[in-house]
Amino acid sequence: MIREEADMAEDTGRGASRRAFLKGSVAAGGALLGAGAARAAEPDPLITEVQPWASGLGEGVDATPYGLPIRFEDDVIRRNVEWLTADTISSINFTPIHALDGTITPAGCAFERHHSGAIELKKEDYRLMINGLVDTPLVFTYADLERFPRENHTYFLECAANTGMEWAGAQLNGAQFTHGMIHNMEYSGIPLRTLLHEAGYSGETEGKWVYVEGADASSNGRSIPMEKALDDCLVAIKANGEALRKEHGYPARLVVPGWEGNMWIKWIRRIEVMDGPVESREETSKYTDTLADGTSRKWTWVMDAKSVVTSPSPQSPITHGHGPLVITGMAWSGHGRITRVDVSKDGGKTWETARLAKQGENKALTRFYLETEWNGEEMFLQSRAMDETGYVQPTKAQLREVRGENSIYHNNCIQTWWVKENGEAENVEVS
Amino acid sequence: EGGSTFGIGRPALPEEIAAWDLDVSPDGTGLPEGSGDVWEGEAAFEESCAACHGSFAEGVGNWPKLAGGQGTLDDKDPVKTVGSYWPYLSTVWDYVHRSMPFGNAQSLSNDEVYAITAYILYSNGLVEDDFVLDRETFDEVVMPNADGFIVDDRPETEYTKWRTEPCMEDCKETVEITMRASVLDVTPGEEGGDDGGE
């Protein structure tokens, strides 16, 4: 028995306008295709008639020196939610995760989060300073950075606020909006420890911090404990094989594996070794998590294990009718590798262990699949990630029990999609 | 550790460090010479800040409120401002100096930043109207929520609970929808109530 709660509509005053869902195409497809392949009644003209692309010519190799996706994929784009922020400069957009597969996020549609816009900083104008408690404060040019030994690592970057709009209820209808403040790229960069060593840093960790800031007006300064700085942080100069995109910090950004995206300082211009944290705006006013009793957690750096089904989902409904269905999604953990993802089709009553496309990688996205048979039954799809520490992704109720509803950040709850008999899916909360 | 280095880069000059190393720590380390009072701050705030943050720092539209909200942090909808939430005065000085006004950052003199900070404190009822902020009086200001923060305690309050083998079958009796995003209907779309991305 489904009980629907409609009182949220009154809060917004926007009413419950329903879209005309796919104009009946789902029902038609469902009727056409049974469990097996349907026999064609007529020969398919796409096969029996010579098509223009099989006869004429395509584009020359000089047509596209640097290409964009084919126009039929023009819905696989970043999206903005206007009402979330006061303006579009200090704001966020969302990766179209509902339409992607595998784990690598194409940089051109990988989400952006700026506090004073995406600045243009050319390599010739770039300077990186290391100062503070080091033997020799140094200035590097971009060309200097390219002369240090490099490492390659793939990591997820998840905004601390990803899924943050969902704390108080089911709000945005699509995985792109609920879980799309994330991207996963292969970075080439210089270990931060190499640069600190170059400045003659002693390597002491006890009570020592680095304060890192960007070249943009917001500066986005954050304090990072020295243990992390010397462990796996990188100053990245390439992502997914090419220079960083302007909006992702060109020509250099900090990579802080497993930790909240805010700390991945873009357009990085200065690293200061200090005796304590600066307690900057981005680690006091913001990126602190208020609990039900009014106290707030600070320095909640790690992003806990999380997952989401990306298809089917509200933006990726089932349109192929009954029969074989691929349920897919992604999982990640700031504590290390994903070891298992379970999927439920009945809202968490029963769970099946999904197939990981590849063994989980350290602090990187992992793709999962559950191949199943769907015959038009209503489903409440959920996914539940486990990481190598044995941590199991919690429900929203479990999170709320500890934190209340005003944490804003770090919402790694289990997501539910209500897949209806016509294949449409909706973001819901279930008991 | 010592050891060999690559000999890449060159020493930073004092003027360069002074130009970029502007951060101010909670104990006031990093504050430059200068001062400003509440009335100077009111004038500077009106000129540089009030269009977005309101004449009384109360916020305009969706722009941040800088004053008010004290005692609301455990409410259903807390109002988090400098007065109600921020733990350190240093952060106000540092952030205003480096990153405000929005769109024209690093345009305020040190004295203007002292004055604007004094005015924000006054707007929050934290100082009297004759208050003068400088490096000496910086220590006198008590931020109401200074003790309102705890260091990340997830290892104790969450990880210990949730590192257990999860239920796989018969995990609950019933599953009922308690909330629907389509009822709220605030998702952007290409037309009408359509979700983006289709």
mmCIF file of C-alpha atoms in Angstrom, chain A residues 59-374:
data_model
loop_
_atom_site.group_PDB
_atom_site.id
_atom_site.type_symbol
_atom_site.label_atom_id
_atom_site.label_comp_id
_atom_site.label_asym_id
_atom_site.label_seq_id
_atom_site.Cartn_x
_atom_site.Cartn_y
_atom_site.Cartn_z
ATOM 1 C CA GLU A 59 33.576 14.597 -42.399
ATOM 2 C CA GLY A 60 37.246 15.009 -43.205
ATOM 3 C CA VAL A 61 39.933 14.694 -40.555
ATOM 4 C CA ASP A 62 40.458 18.457 -40.644
ATOM 5 C CA ALA A 63 36.860 19.211 -39.626
ATOM 6 C CA THR A 64 37.333 18.918 -35.879
ATOM 7 C CA PRO A 65 40.768 19.660 -34.365
ATOM 8 C CA TYR A 66 39.261 19.239 -30.896
ATOM 9 C CA GLY A 67 35.901 17.563 -30.868
ATOM 10 C CA LEU A 68 32.741 17.761 -28.837
ATOM 11 C CA PRO A 69 30.245 14.908 -28.411
ATOM 12 C CA ILE A 70 27.928 14.162 -31.319
ATOM 13 C CA ARG A 71 24.828 16.384 -31.319
ATOM 14 C CA PHE A 72 22.521 13.521 -30.416
ATOM 15 C CA GLU A 73 24.145 13.514 -26.979
ATOM 16 C CA ASP A 74 23.468 17.184 -26.352
ATOM 17 C CA ASP A 75 21.473 16.412 -23.226
ATOM 18 C CA VAL A 76 24.552 14.979 -21.516
ATOM 19 C CA ILE A 77 25.562 18.310 -20.047
ATOM 20 C CA ARG A 78 26.140 20.059 -16.750
ATOM 21 C CA ARG A 79 23.018 21.534 -15.229
ATOM 22 C CA ASN A 80 22.471 24.388 -12.824
ATOM 23 C CA VAL A 81 19.736 24.727 -10.189
ATOM 24 C CA GLU A 82 19.021 28.432 -9.997
ATOM 25 C CA TRP A 83 17.335 28.582 -6.615
ATOM 26 C CA LEU A 84 20.222 26.906 -4.769
ATOM 27 C CA THR A 85 22.469 29.965 -4.651
ATOM 28 C CA ALA A 86 22.175 33.754 -4.801
ATOM 29 C CA ASP A 87 24.056 34.017 -8.087
ATOM 30 C CA THR A 88 25.815 31.791 -10.631
ATOM 31 C CA ILE A 89 29.347 32.934 -9.714
ATOM 32 C CA SER A 90 29.586 31.470 -6.219
ATOM 33 C CA SER A 91 27.596 28.442 -7.190
ATOM 34 C CA ILE A 92 27.473 24.845 -8.282
ATOM 35 C CA ASN A 93 26.504 22.794 -11.279
ATOM 36 C CA PHE A 94 25.994 19.077 -11.693
ATOM 37 C CA THR A 95 27.635 16.221 -13.599
ATOM 38 C CA PRO A 96 25.169 14.251 -15.792
ATOM 39 C CA ILE A 97 25.921 11.004 -13.947
ATOM 40 C CA HIS A 98 22.570 9.538 -15.023
ATOM 41 C CA ALA A 99 23.877 9.318 -18.599
ATOM 42 C CA LEU A 100 27.490 8.263 -17.985
ATOM 43 C CA ASP A 101 28.942 4.787 -17.581
ATOM 44 C CA GLY A 102 32.267 3.395 -16.442
ATOM 45 C CA THR A 103 34.128 5.564 -13.952
ATOM 46 C CA ILE A 104 36.061 8.337 -15.743
ATOM 47 C CA THR A 105 34.150 11.615 -15.915
ATOM 48 C CA PRO A 106 34.590 13.519 -19.197
ATOM 49 C CA ALA A 107 36.131 16.831 -18.120
ATOM 50 C CA GLY A 108 33.788 18.841 -20.341
ATOM 51 C CA CYS A 109 30.723 17.854 -18.322
ATOM 52 C CA ALA A 110 32.404 17.337 -14.935
ATOM 53 C CA PHE A 111 30.751 19.531 -12.329
ATOM 54 C CA GLU A 112 32.000 22.945 -11.269
ATOM 55 C CA ARG A 113 31.939 24.700 -7.940
ATOM 56 C CA HIS A 114 33.384 28.195 -7.726
ATOM 57 C CA HIS A 115 33.266 30.870 -5.046
ATOM 58 C CA SER A 116 34.241 33.788 -7.263
ATOM 59 C CA GLY A 117 33.927 32.298 -10.723
ATOM 60 C CA ALA A 118 36.181 30.266 -13.033
ATOM 61 C CA ILE A 119 39.227 32.459 -13.563
ATOM 62 C CA GLU A 120 41.548 32.501 -16.549
ATOM 63 C CA LEU A 121 45.145 32.099 -15.427
ATOM 64 C CA LYS A 122 47.703 31.394 -18.128
ATOM 65 C CA LYS A 123 50.790 29.303 -17.470
ATOM 66 C CA GLU A 124 53.120 32.277 -18.006
ATOM 67 C CA ASP A 125 51.332 34.215 -15.257
ATOM 68 C CA TYR A 126 51.171 31.287 -12.871
ATOM 69 C CA ARG A 127 53.212 31.332 -9.656
ATOM 70 C CA LEU A 128 53.189 28.896 -6.741
ATOM 71 C CA MET A 129 54.657 30.027 -3.415
ATOM 72 C CA ILE A 130 55.677 27.826 -0.509
ATOM 73 C CA ASN A 131 56.302 29.762 2.681
ATOM 74 C CA GLY A 132 55.933 29.618 6.435
ATOM 75 C CA LEU A 133 57.835 27.081 8.528
ATOM 76 C CA VAL A 134 60.224 25.959 5.811
ATOM 77 C CA ASP A 135 63.986 26.455 5.455
ATOM 78 C CA THR A 136 63.696 28.374 2.184
ATOM 79 C CA PRO A 137 60.418 29.936 1.047
ATOM 80 C CA LEU A 138 60.214 29.253 -2.669
ATOM 81 C CA VAL A 139 58.455 30.503 -5.787
ATOM 82 C CA PHE A 140 57.794 28.093 -8.648
ATOM 83 C CA THR A 141 56.704 28.888 -12.179
ATOM 84 C CA TYR A 142 54.471 26.487 -14.071
ATOM 85 C CA ALA A 143 57.503 25.359 -16.091
ATOM 86 C CA ASP A 144 59.244 24.550 -12.795
ATOM 87 C CA LEU A 145 56.391 22.252 -11.794
ATOM 88 C CA GLU A 146 56.780 20.221 -14.972
ATOM 89 C CA ARG A 147 60.394 19.363 -13.992
ATOM 90 C CA PHE A 148 59.450 17.480 -10.806
ATOM 91 C CA PRO A 149 58.870 13.720 -10.847
ATOM 92 C CA ARG A 150 55.185 13.028 -11.495
ATOM 93 C CA GLU A 151 52.663 10.420 -10.362
ATOM 94 C CA ASN A 152 49.361 9.321 -11.915
ATOM 95 C CA HIS A 153 46.334 8.488 -9.769
ATOM 96 C CA THR A 154 42.587 8.301 -10.305
ATOM 97 C CA TYR A 155 40.443 9.787 -7.554
ATOM 98 C CA PHE A 156 36.886 10.963 -7.036
ATOM 99 C CA LEU A 157 36.231 14.560 -6.072
ATOM 100 C CA GLU A 158 32.912 14.903 -4.277
ATOM 101 C CA CYS A 159 31.614 18.247 -3.072
ATOM 102 C CA ALA A 160 30.903 18.181 0.664
ATOM 103 C CA ALA A 161 27.404 19.431 -0.206
ATOM 104 C CA ASN A 162 26.586 16.622 -2.648
ATOM 105 C CA THR A 163 23.092 15.344 -1.739
ATOM 106 C CA GLY A 164 22.893 18.190 0.793
ATOM 107 C CA MET A 165 19.531 19.393 -0.511
ATOM 108 C CA GLU A 166 18.076 15.998 0.375
ATOM 109 C CA TRP A 167 18.628 16.156 4.158
ATOM 110 C CA ALA A 168 15.071 17.174 4.968
ATOM 111 C CA GLY A 169 13.337 15.089 2.326
ATOM 112 C CA ALA A 170 13.213 14.007 -1.301
ATOM 113 C CA GLN A 171 13.673 17.239 -3.176
ATOM 114 C CA LEU A 172 15.381 17.125 -6.575
ATOM 115 C CA ASN A 173 14.200 14.630 -9.151
ATOM 116 C CA GLY A 174 17.263 13.146 -10.795
ATOM 117 C CA ALA A 175 20.583 11.515 -9.923
ATOM 118 C CA GLN A 176 22.355 14.397 -11.652
ATOM 119 C CA PHE A 177 20.888 16.801 -9.110
ATOM 120 C CA THR A 178 20.923 14.610 -6.017
ATOM 121 C CA HIS A 179 24.372 13.046 -6.571
ATOM 122 C CA GLY A 180 26.067 14.958 -9.405
ATOM 123 C CA MET A 181 28.459 17.168 -7.434
ATOM 124 C CA ILE A 182 31.129 14.595 -8.186
ATOM 125 C CA HIS A 183 33.701 13.732 -10.796
ATOM 126 C CA ASN A 184 36.397 11.114 -11.141
ATOM 127 C CA MET A 185 39.553 11.791 -13.118
ATOM 128 C CA GLU A 186 43.030 10.458 -13.670
ATOM 129 C CA TYR A 187 45.441 13.083 -12.377
ATOM 130 C CA SER A 188 49.078 13.607 -13.249
ATOM 131 C CA GLY A 189 50.830 15.657 -10.644
ATOM 132 C CA ILE A 190 53.607 16.230 -8.179
ATOM 133 C CA PRO A 191 53.283 14.871 -4.645
ATOM 134 C CA LEU A 192 52.866 17.763 -2.231
ATOM 135 C CA ARG A 193 55.590 16.192 -0.096
ATOM 136 C CA THR A 194 58.072 16.634 -2.960
ATOM 137 C CA LEU A 195 57.407 20.385 -3.078
ATOM 138 C CA LEU A 196 57.595 20.745 0.706
ATOM 139 C CA HIS A 197 60.858 18.830 0.681
ATOM 140 C CA GLU A 198 62.200 21.145 -1.999
ATOM 141 C CA ALA A 199 61.581 24.072 0.379
ATOM 142 C CA GLY A 200 63.517 22.197 3.044
ATOM 143 C CA TYR A 201 60.568 21.220 5.194
ATOM 144 C CA SER A 202 61.782 19.058 8.052
ATOM 145 C CA GLY A 203 59.105 16.397 7.604
ATOM 146 C CA GLU A 204 57.821 16.888 11.153
ATOM 147 C CA THR A 205 54.097 16.153 11.440
ATOM 148 C CA GLU A 206 53.195 16.715 15.094
ATOM 149 C CA GLY A 207 51.019 19.842 15.341
ATOM 150 C CA LYS A 208 51.960 21.000 11.871
ATOM 151 C CA TRP A 209 49.528 22.097 9.168
ATOM 152 C CA VAL A 210 49.579 23.481 5.683
ATOM 153 C CA TYR A 211 47.301 26.302 4.652
ATOM 154 C CA VAL A 212 46.578 26.204 0.932
ATOM 155 C CA GLU A 213 44.891 28.908 -1.104
ATOM 156 C CA GLY A 214 43.960 29.647 -4.695
ATOM 157 C CA ALA A 215 44.734 32.573 -7.000
ATOM 158 C CA ASP A 216 41.064 33.555 -7.342
ATOM 159 C CA ALA A 217 39.346 36.332 -5.380
ATOM 160 C CA SER A 218 37.660 33.879 -3.014
ATOM 161 C CA SER A 219 41.067 32.245 -2.328
ATOM 162 C CA ASN A 220 39.202 29.258 -0.857
ATOM 163 C CA GLY A 221 41.903 28.854 1.789
ATOM 164 C CA ARG A 222 41.830 25.590 3.738
ATOM 165 C CA SER A 223 43.969 24.111 6.496
ATOM 166 C CA ILE A 224 45.205 20.551 6.038
ATOM 167 C CA PRO A 225 47.011 18.541 8.718
ATOM 168 C CA MET A 226 50.584 17.711 7.782
ATOM 169 C CA GLU A 227 50.013 13.936 7.955
ATOM 170 C CA LYS A 228 47.635 14.208 5.005
ATOM 171 C CA ALA A 229 49.807 16.736 3.155
ATOM 172 C CA LEU A 230 52.768 14.359 3.280
ATOM 173 C CA ASP A 231 50.685 11.270 2.554
ATOM 174 C CA ASP A 232 48.856 11.371 -0.777
ATOM 175 C CA CYS A 233 48.103 14.996 -1.733
ATOM 176 C CA LEU A 234 49.157 16.034 -5.231
ATOM 177 C CA VAL A 235 49.583 19.299 -7.066
ATOM 178 C CA ALA A 236 47.935 18.173 -10.311
ATOM 179 C CA ILE A 237 48.791 19.693 -13.686
ATOM 180 C CA LYS A 238 46.872 17.245 -15.898
ATOM 181 C CA ALA A 239 43.511 15.510 -15.645
ATOM 182 C CA ASN A 240 42.287 12.697 -17.888
ATOM 183 C CA GLY A 241 45.440 13.104 -19.939
ATOM 184 C CA GLU A 242 45.185 16.792 -20.784
ATOM 185 C CA ALA A 243 45.689 20.111 -19.076
ATOM 186 C CA LEU A 244 43.138 20.914 -16.395
ATOM 187 C CA ARG A 245 40.072 22.687 -17.697
ATOM 188 C CA LYS A 246 39.885 26.362 -16.762
ATOM 189 C CA GLU A 247 36.930 25.645 -14.514
ATOM 190 C CA HIS A 248 38.823 22.849 -12.761
ATOM 191 C CA GLY A 249 41.813 24.972 -11.787
ATOM 192 C CA TYR A 250 44.034 25.472 -14.851
ATOM 193 C CA PRO A 251 46.962 25.262 -14.764
ATOM 194 C CA ALA A 252 47.353 23.580 -11.341
ATOM 195 C CA ARG A 253 45.110 22.378 -8.531
ATOM 196 C CA LEU A 254 45.427 20.470 -5.292
ATOM 197 C CA VAL A 255 44.234 16.865 -5.165
ATOM 198 C CA VAL A 256 43.245 15.664 -1.686
ATOM 199 C CA PRO A 257 42.223 12.010 -2.148
ATOM 200 C CA GLY A 258 39.096 10.916 -0.321
ATOM 201 C CA TRP A 259 38.522 14.316 1.272
ATOM 202 C CA GLU A 260 35.734 16.829 0.658
ATOM 203 C CA GLY A 261 35.967 18.663 -2.644
ATOM 204 C CA ASN A 262 36.275 22.103 -1.098
ATOM 205 C CA MET A 263 39.824 21.234 -0.034
ATOM 206 C CA TRP A 264 40.944 20.515 -3.612
ATOM 207 C CA ILE A 265 42.153 24.110 -4.028
ATOM 208 C CA LYS A 266 41.985 25.232 -7.660
ATOM 209 C CA TRP A 267 44.403 27.676 -9.298
ATOM 210 C CA ILE A 268 46.628 26.867 -6.307
ATOM 211 C CA ARG A 269 48.992 29.743 -5.610
ATOM 212 C CA ARG A 270 50.326 29.337 -2.081
ATOM 213 C CA ILE A 271 51.142 26.626 0.436
ATOM 214 C CA GLU A 272 52.083 27.816 3.920
ATOM 215 C CA VAL A 273 53.462 25.530 6.597
ATOM 216 C CA MET A 274 51.994 26.556 9.947
ATOM 217 C CA ASP A 275 51.822 25.599 13.625
ATOM 218 C CA GLY A 276 48.031 25.410 13.565
ATOM 219 C CA PRO A 277 44.941 25.704 11.409
ATOM 220 C CA VAL A 278 43.949 29.141 10.117
ATOM 221 C CA GLU A 279 40.248 28.431 10.823
ATOM 222 C CA SER A 280 39.416 30.215 7.589
ATOM 223 C CA ARG A 281 35.923 31.056 6.390
ATOM 224 C CA GLU A 282 35.721 27.769 4.452
ATOM 225 C CA GLU A 283 36.350 25.735 7.612
ATOM 226 C CA THR A 284 34.270 27.739 10.108
ATOM 227 C CA SER A 285 31.284 29.437 8.496
ATOM 228 C CA LYS A 286 31.167 26.799 5.753
ATOM 229 C CA TYR A 287 32.097 23.107 5.681
ATOM 230 C CA THR A 288 31.134 22.719 9.321
ATOM 231 C CA ASP A 289 28.211 20.442 10.049
ATOM 232 C CA THR A 290 25.549 21.538 12.522
ATOM 233 C CA LEU A 291 24.022 18.797 14.675
ATOM 234 C CA ALA A 292 20.540 18.685 16.160
ATOM 235 C CA ASP A 293 21.672 20.187 19.485
ATOM 236 C CA GLY A 294 23.139 23.253 17.748
ATOM 237 C CA THR A 295 26.794 22.279 18.119
ATOM 238 C CA SER A 296 28.704 21.748 14.900
ATOM 239 C CA ARG A 297 31.361 19.358 13.730
ATOM 240 C CA LYS A 298 34.436 20.910 12.191
ATOM 241 C CA TRP A 299 37.187 19.308 10.103
ATOM 242 C CA THR A 300 34.882 16.649 8.693
ATOM 243 C CA TRP A 301 37.342 16.007 5.927
ATOM 244 C CA VAL A 302 36.727 12.443 4.760
ATOM 245 C CA MET A 303 33.860 11.585 2.407
ATOM 246 C CA ASP A 304 32.294 8.359 3.693
ATOM 247 C CA ALA A 305 31.252 5.381 1.563
ATOM 248 C CA LYS A 306 28.365 6.165 -0.765
ATOM 249 C CA SER A 307 26.619 4.902 -3.868
ATOM 250 C CA VAL A 308 23.731 5.695 -6.175
ATOM 251 C CA VAL A 309 21.867 3.870 -8.910
ATOM 252 C CA THR A 310 22.346 6.038 -11.997
ATOM 253 C CA SER A 311 20.025 4.000 -14.247
ATOM 254 C CA PRO A 312 17.152 3.488 -14.015
ATOM 255 C CA SER A 313 16.661 6.870 -12.350
ATOM 256 C CA PRO A 314 14.316 9.840 -12.847
ATOM 257 C CA GLN A 315 16.318 11.172 -15.820
ATOM 258 C CA SER A 316 16.984 7.684 -17.155
ATOM 259 C CA PRO A 317 13.636 5.872 -17.156
ATOM 260 C CA ILE A 318 13.068 2.379 -18.514
ATOM 261 C CA THR A 319 11.917 2.862 -22.113
ATOM 262 C CA HIS A 320 12.599 -0.593 -23.565
ATOM 263 C CA GLY A 321 9.698 -2.477 -22.100
ATOM 264 C CA HIS A 322 9.791 -5.732 -20.224
ATOM 265 C CA GLY A 323 12.597 -8.241 -20.131
ATOM 266 C CA PRO A 324 16.296 -7.884 -19.459
ATOM 267 C CA LEU A 325 17.210 -4.734 -17.531
ATOM 268 C CA VAL A 326 20.629 -3.447 -16.533
ATOM 269 C CA ILE A 327 20.609 -1.711 -13.195
ATOM 270 C CA THR A 328 23.805 0.285 -12.861
ATOM 271 C CA GLY A 329 25.373 2.864 -10.637
ATOM 272 C CA MET A 330 28.521 4.008 -8.965
ATOM 273 C CA ALA A 331 30.039 3.684 -5.516
ATOM 274 C CA TRP A 332 32.955 5.382 -3.800
ATOM 275 C CA SER A 333 34.606 5.827 -0.422
ATOM 276 C CA GLY A 334 37.088 8.319 0.954
ATOM 277 C CA HIS A 335 38.374 5.606 3.281
ATOM 278 C CA GLY A 336 39.741 3.403 0.500
ATOM 279 C CA ARG A 337 38.395 0.768 -1.856
ATOM 280 C CA ILE A 338 34.808 -0.242 -2.439
ATOM 281 C CA THR A 339 34.593 -3.965 -1.737
ATOM 282 C CA ARG A 340 30.893 -4.629 -2.323
ATOM 283 C CA VAL A 341 27.677 -2.998 -3.457
ATOM 284 C CA ASP A 342 24.277 -4.469 -2.645
ATOM 285 C CA VAL A 343 21.148 -3.549 -4.603
ATOM 286 C CA SER A 344 17.560 -3.781 -3.407
ATOM 287 C CA LYS A 345 14.526 -3.667 -5.687
ATOM 288 C CA ASP A 346 12.015 -3.621 -2.834
ATOM 289 C CA GLY A 347 13.103 -0.641 -0.769
ATOM 290 C CA GLY A 348 15.541 -2.518 1.429
ATOM 291 C CA LYS A 349 13.548 -5.607 2.396
ATOM 292 C CA THR A 350 15.892 -7.868 0.450
ATOM 293 C CA TRP A 351 19.290 -7.242 -1.097
ATOM 294 C CA GLU A 352 21.325 -8.808 -3.900
ATOM 295 C CA THR A 353 25.054 -8.287 -4.257
ATOM 296 C CA ALA A 354 25.819 -6.455 -7.487
ATOM 297 C CA ARG A 355 28.733 -7.113 -9.855
ATOM 298 C CA LEU A 356 31.634 -4.669 -9.699
ATOM 299 C CA ALA A 357 32.809 -3.848 -13.219
ATOM 300 C CA LYS A 358 36.364 -3.771 -11.896
ATOM 301 C CA GLN A 359 37.881 -4.288 -8.490
ATOM 302 C CA GLY A 360 37.424 -1.154 -6.410
ATOM 303 C CA GLU A 361 40.258 1.369 -6.654
ATOM 304 C CA ASN A 362 41.544 3.417 -3.753
ATOM 305 C CA LYS A 363 39.383 6.536 -3.224
ATOM 306 C CA ALA A 364 37.980 6.346 -6.745
ATOM 307 C CA LEU A 365 34.607 5.653 -8.334
ATOM 308 C CA THR A 366 33.642 2.027 -8.811
ATOM 309 C CA ARG A 367 30.999 0.997 -11.369
ATOM 310 C CA PHE A 368 28.469 -1.672 -10.414
ATOM 311 C CA TYR A 369 25.891 -3.608 -12.413
ATOM 312 C CA LEU A 370 22.962 -5.794 -11.503
ATOM 313 C CA GLU A 371 21.569 -7.582 -14.530
ATOM 314 C CA THR A 372 17.941 -8.430 -13.892
ATOM 315 C CA GLU A 373 14.568 -9.212 -15.470
ATOM 316 C CA TRP A 374 11.860 -6.565 -15.241
#
